[in-house]
């Protein structure tokens, strides 16, 4: 399935474009990171189409304030680095008895200095992958209840920076490099979608991974502005460059692919694929990680084979269960 379908959309398509004619009344969606950047635009689009939306957030007061201009969103407490918090959120949602039609795992951190959670796990791997792994698997009863749910893992073209090191995912023995760790976590997002789809398609759950594009949001707070300018992401005034053909997008264009994966009937019967520019991506010609970080690469990039490898996906699932003590 990892072949472009010719969706009819483009890199410049927006969330409103992909939702044209789609009614989400009666649908329930959870969007992590749904109070800023791509996540907030996803929430706005879902609400505009009629969906009921829940936004988990570590700082409920901040998230509530950020979403004050989007009517009807429910904010609930969740810290992706705290297993007890994840379980408590999932328990509250499951206790409501509602089916969950869409789960968009959009929260994330990028290229921060080395930090570890209370378990000693590297924070990018723990936040971007392990927290969402635990959340998704705990919500499986509600996703199965929907009888046609979709899970979207927001990955990145940055998966090219690094494969998953199954022997040392938490940088206990190898030298920590911020973008290598980011790449590993984004590769993990893709592999998670591959294995989740394989395991749950019989229960009506399909999973997708997406590259939204290069959008300068709060996610880039650890990136040097001069480096971003030299890399072609910012202009001479340090303002974001918008050029969808090169992957430089507005938030509305960037969130379009994850919204498309979450609700478009074009993807009925599909799953376990990586998407970009509102279409299924091609497989990249190389399977070697790219150390040239923060450089604009024009046009669709595709997905590296190691990120959709079935053996890697199964191995990551087993490792995640082990790290989360879910065996």
Tab-separated table of N, CA and C in Angstrom, residues 148-218:
chain	number	residue	atom	x	y	z
A	148	UNK	N	-14.584	1.160	13.275
A	148	UNK	CA	-14.101	1.930	12.126
A	148	UNK	C	-13.303	3.129	12.586
A	149	UNK	N	-12.358	2.906	13.516
A	149	UNK	CA	-11.565	3.996	14.083
A	149	UNK	C	-10.274	4.171	13.304
A	150	UNK	N	-9.698	5.355	13.454
A	150	UNK	CA	-8.385	5.623	12.875
A	150	UNK	C	-7.475	6.240	13.922
A	151	UNK	N	-6.217	5.817	13.874
A	151	UNK	CA	-5.174	6.375	14.729
A	151	UNK	C	-4.127	7.003	13.821
A	152	UNK	N	-3.768	8.249	14.107
A	152	UNK	CA	-2.784	8.965	13.297
A	152	UNK	C	-1.583	9.314	14.169
A	153	UNK	N	-0.427	8.810	13.788
A	153	UNK	CA	0.819	9.136	14.478
A	153	UNK	C	1.524	10.237	13.693
A	154	UNK	N	1.666	11.397	14.300
A	154	UNK	CA	2.327	12.507	13.621
A	154	UNK	C	3.833	12.299	13.720
A	155	UNK	N	4.406	11.868	12.630
A	155	UNK	CA	5.835	11.610	12.538
A	155	UNK	C	6.495	12.824	11.894
A	156	UNK	N	7.480	12.593	11.045
A	156	UNK	CA	8.198	13.692	10.415
A	156	UNK	C	9.128	13.137	9.350
A	157	UNK	N	9.427	13.990	8.375
A	157	UNK	CA	10.510	13.677	7.453
A	157	UNK	C	11.814	13.491	8.224
A	158	UNK	N	11.846	14.023	9.432
A	158	UNK	CA	13.006	13.860	10.302
A	158	UNK	C	13.278	12.426	10.712
A	159	UNK	N	12.376	11.494	10.348
A	159	UNK	CA	12.690	10.082	10.647
A	159	UNK	C	13.968	9.660	9.922
A	160	UNK	N	14.343	10.448	8.914
A	160	UNK	CA	15.560	10.115	8.163
A	160	UNK	C	16.827	10.335	8.983
A	161	UNK	N	16.720	11.042	10.112
A	161	UNK	CA	17.910	11.325	10.916
A	161	UNK	C	18.396	10.103	11.693
A	162	UNK	N	17.533	9.122	11.878
A	162	UNK	CA	17.995	7.979	12.651
A	162	UNK	C	16.971	6.868	12.751
A	163	UNK	N	17.427	5.624	12.630
A	163	UNK	CA	16.591	4.458	12.875
A	163	UNK	C	16.496	4.228	14.386
A	164	UNK	N	15.677	3.283	14.789
A	164	UNK	CA	15.577	2.926	16.204
A	164	UNK	C	16.770	2.041	16.568
A	165	UNK	N	17.490	2.435	17.599
A	165	UNK	CA	18.573	1.613	18.125
A	165	UNK	C	17.959	0.708	19.190
A	166	UNK	N	17.668	-0.527	18.819
A	166	UNK	CA	16.960	-1.429	19.721
A	166	UNK	C	17.805	-1.840	20.919
A	167	UNK	N	19.112	-1.715	20.802
A	167	UNK	CA	19.990	-2.070	21.915
A	167	UNK	C	20.184	-0.927	22.897
A	168	UNK	N	20.023	0.304	22.422
A	168	UNK	CA	20.260	1.458	23.297
A	168	UNK	C	19.331	2.619	22.921
A	169	UNK	N	18.010	2.424	23.022
A	169	UNK	CA	17.086	3.486	22.622
A	169	UNK	C	17.156	4.720	23.517
A	170	UNK	N	17.661	4.552	24.733
A	170	UNK	CA	17.664	5.654	25.693
A	170	UNK	C	19.028	6.293	25.896
A	171	UNK	N	19.951	6.042	24.958
A	171	UNK	CA	21.253	6.704	24.964
A	171	UNK	C	21.984	6.531	26.297
A	172	UNK	N	21.991	5.312	26.786
A	172	UNK	CA	22.757	5.034	28.003
A	172	UNK	C	24.219	4.746	27.678
A	173	UNK	N	24.491	4.261	26.478
A	173	UNK	CA	25.843	3.850	26.126
A	173	UNK	C	26.405	4.588	24.913
A	174	UNK	N	25.562	5.202	24.105
A	174	UNK	CA	26.035	5.943	22.944
A	174	UNK	C	25.923	7.445	23.215
A	175	UNK	N	26.643	8.224	22.449
A	175	UNK	CA	26.652	9.670	22.628
A	175	UNK	C	25.315	10.252	22.184
A	176	UNK	N	24.753	11.096	23.037
A	176	UNK	CA	23.471	11.722	22.713
A	176	UNK	C	23.659	12.836	21.696
A	177	UNK	N	22.828	12.828	20.669
A	177	UNK	CA	22.768	13.912	19.688
A	177	UNK	C	21.297	14.270	19.529
A	178	UNK	N	20.917	15.537	19.716
A	178	UNK	CA	19.492	15.898	19.745
A	178	UNK	C	18.708	15.462	18.517
A	179	UNK	N	19.253	15.661	17.314
A	179	UNK	CA	18.487	15.314	16.123
A	179	UNK	C	18.517	13.813	15.837
A	180	UNK	N	19.556	13.135	16.257
A	180	UNK	CA	19.555	11.672	16.154
A	180	UNK	C	18.449	11.088	17.024
A	181	UNK	N	18.308	11.620	18.229
A	181	UNK	CA	17.250	11.154	19.125
A	181	UNK	C	15.868	11.493	18.566
A	182	UNK	N	15.755	12.683	17.989
A	182	UNK	CA	14.480	13.066	17.362
A	182	UNK	C	14.158	12.116	16.218
A	183	UNK	N	15.139	11.855	15.359
A	183	UNK	CA	14.915	10.951	14.250
A	183	UNK	C	14.484	9.577	14.707
A	184	UNK	N	15.127	9.066	15.760
A	184	UNK	CA	14.732	7.769	16.298
A	184	UNK	C	13.272	7.766	16.743
A	185	UNK	N	12.859	8.828	17.432
A	185	UNK	CA	11.487	8.884	17.931
A	185	UNK	C	10.480	8.994	16.789
A	186	UNK	N	10.846	9.694	15.721
A	186	UNK	CA	9.939	9.829	14.581
A	186	UNK	C	9.875	8.541	13.764
A	187	UNK	N	11.001	7.823	13.674
A	187	UNK	CA	10.971	6.494	13.068
A	187	UNK	C	10.065	5.577	13.885
A	188	UNK	N	10.154	5.685	15.205
A	188	UNK	CA	9.306	4.871	16.073
A	188	UNK	C	7.826	5.157	15.826
A	189	UNK	N	7.483	6.420	15.567
A	189	UNK	CA	6.084	6.758	15.268
A	189	UNK	C	5.591	6.010	14.041
A	190	UNK	N	6.426	5.923	13.007
A	190	UNK	CA	6.020	5.237	11.781
A	190	UNK	C	5.887	3.739	12.033
A	191	UNK	N	6.875	3.160	12.686
A	191	UNK	CA	6.837	1.727	12.969
A	191	UNK	C	5.641	1.366	13.848
A	192	UNK	N	5.296	2.243	14.774
A	192	UNK	CA	4.130	2.005	15.623
A	192	UNK	C	2.855	1.924	14.793
A	193	UNK	N	2.703	2.825	13.830
A	193	UNK	CA	1.512	2.799	12.975
A	193	UNK	C	1.462	1.513	12.155
A	194	UNK	N	2.617	1.076	11.669
A	194	UNK	CA	2.675	-0.155	10.879
A	194	UNK	C	2.196	-1.352	11.706
A	195	UNK	N	2.710	-1.482	12.918
A	195	UNK	CA	2.369	-2.645	13.735
A	195	UNK	C	0.968	-2.545	14.327
A	196	UNK	N	0.556	-1.341	14.724
A	196	UNK	CA	-0.803	-1.177	15.241
A	196	UNK	C	-1.830	-1.572	14.186
A	197	UNK	N	-1.602	-1.138	12.955
A	197	UNK	CA	-2.531	-1.482	11.884
A	197	UNK	C	-2.583	-2.989	11.665
A	198	UNK	N	-1.446	-3.626	11.711
A	198	UNK	CA	-1.386	-5.076	11.524
A	198	UNK	C	-2.154	-5.800	12.628
A	199	UNK	N	-2.012	-5.337	13.852
A	199	UNK	CA	-2.634	-6.001	14.989
A	199	UNK	C	-4.130	-5.725	15.109
A	200	UNK	N	-4.564	-4.542	14.697
A	200	UNK	CA	-5.931	-4.126	15.022
A	200	UNK	C	-6.858	-3.949	13.829
A	201	UNK	N	-6.402	-4.172	12.612
A	201	UNK	CA	-7.291	-3.956	11.470
A	201	UNK	C	-8.512	-4.877	11.526
A	202	UNK	N	-8.343	-6.071	12.077
A	202	UNK	CA	-9.484	-6.990	12.198
A	202	UNK	C	-10.530	-6.458	13.167
A	203	UNK	N	-10.116	-5.535	14.039
A	203	UNK	CA	-11.041	-4.907	14.983
A	203	UNK	C	-11.532	-3.547	14.488
A	204	UNK	N	-11.299	-3.263	13.207
A	204	UNK	CA	-11.805	-2.031	12.609
A	204	UNK	C	-10.939	-0.816	12.825
A	205	UNK	N	-9.713	-0.996	13.330
A	205	UNK	CA	-8.820	0.139	13.588
A	205	UNK	C	-7.753	0.177	12.499
A	206	UNK	N	-7.625	1.321	11.840
A	206	UNK	CA	-6.555	1.525	10.855
A	206	UNK	C	-5.642	2.637	11.353
A	207	UNK	N	-4.357	2.478	11.096
A	207	UNK	CA	-3.368	3.426	11.618
A	207	UNK	C	-2.543	4.020	10.485
A	208	UNK	N	-2.158	5.270	10.665
A	208	UNK	CA	-1.389	6.010	9.660
A	208	UNK	C	-0.307	6.822	10.356
A	209	UNK	N	0.809	7.037	9.678
A	209	UNK	CA	1.839	7.967	10.131
A	209	UNK	C	1.944	9.078	9.099
A	210	UNK	N	2.269	10.280	9.547
A	210	UNK	CA	2.288	11.407	8.612
A	210	UNK	C	3.504	12.302	8.834
A	211	UNK	N	3.939	12.906	7.732
A	211	UNK	CA	4.857	14.051	7.776
A	211	UNK	C	4.034	15.274	7.411
A	212	UNK	N	3.848	16.209	8.337
A	212	UNK	CA	3.002	17.367	8.047
A	212	UNK	C	3.643	18.404	7.142
A	213	UNK	N	4.962	18.436	7.099
A	213	UNK	CA	5.669	19.505	6.407
A	213	UNK	C	6.574	20.215	7.390
A	214	UNK	N	7.303	21.179	6.916
A	214	UNK	CA	8.205	21.948	7.778
A	214	UNK	C	7.509	23.243	8.162
A	215	UNK	N	6.978	23.256	9.369
A	215	UNK	CA	6.232	24.413	9.860
A	215	UNK	C	6.932	24.918	11.116
A	216	UNK	N	7.275	26.179	11.146
A	216	UNK	CA	7.984	26.731	12.298
A	216	UNK	C	6.965	27.054	13.388
A	217	UNK	N	6.864	26.134	14.350
A	217	UNK	CA	5.967	26.315	15.487
A	217	UNK	C	6.799	26.266	16.768
A	218	UNK	N	6.101	26.187	17.902
A	218	UNK	CA	6.780	26.095	19.197
A	218	UNK	C	7.666	24.849	19.264
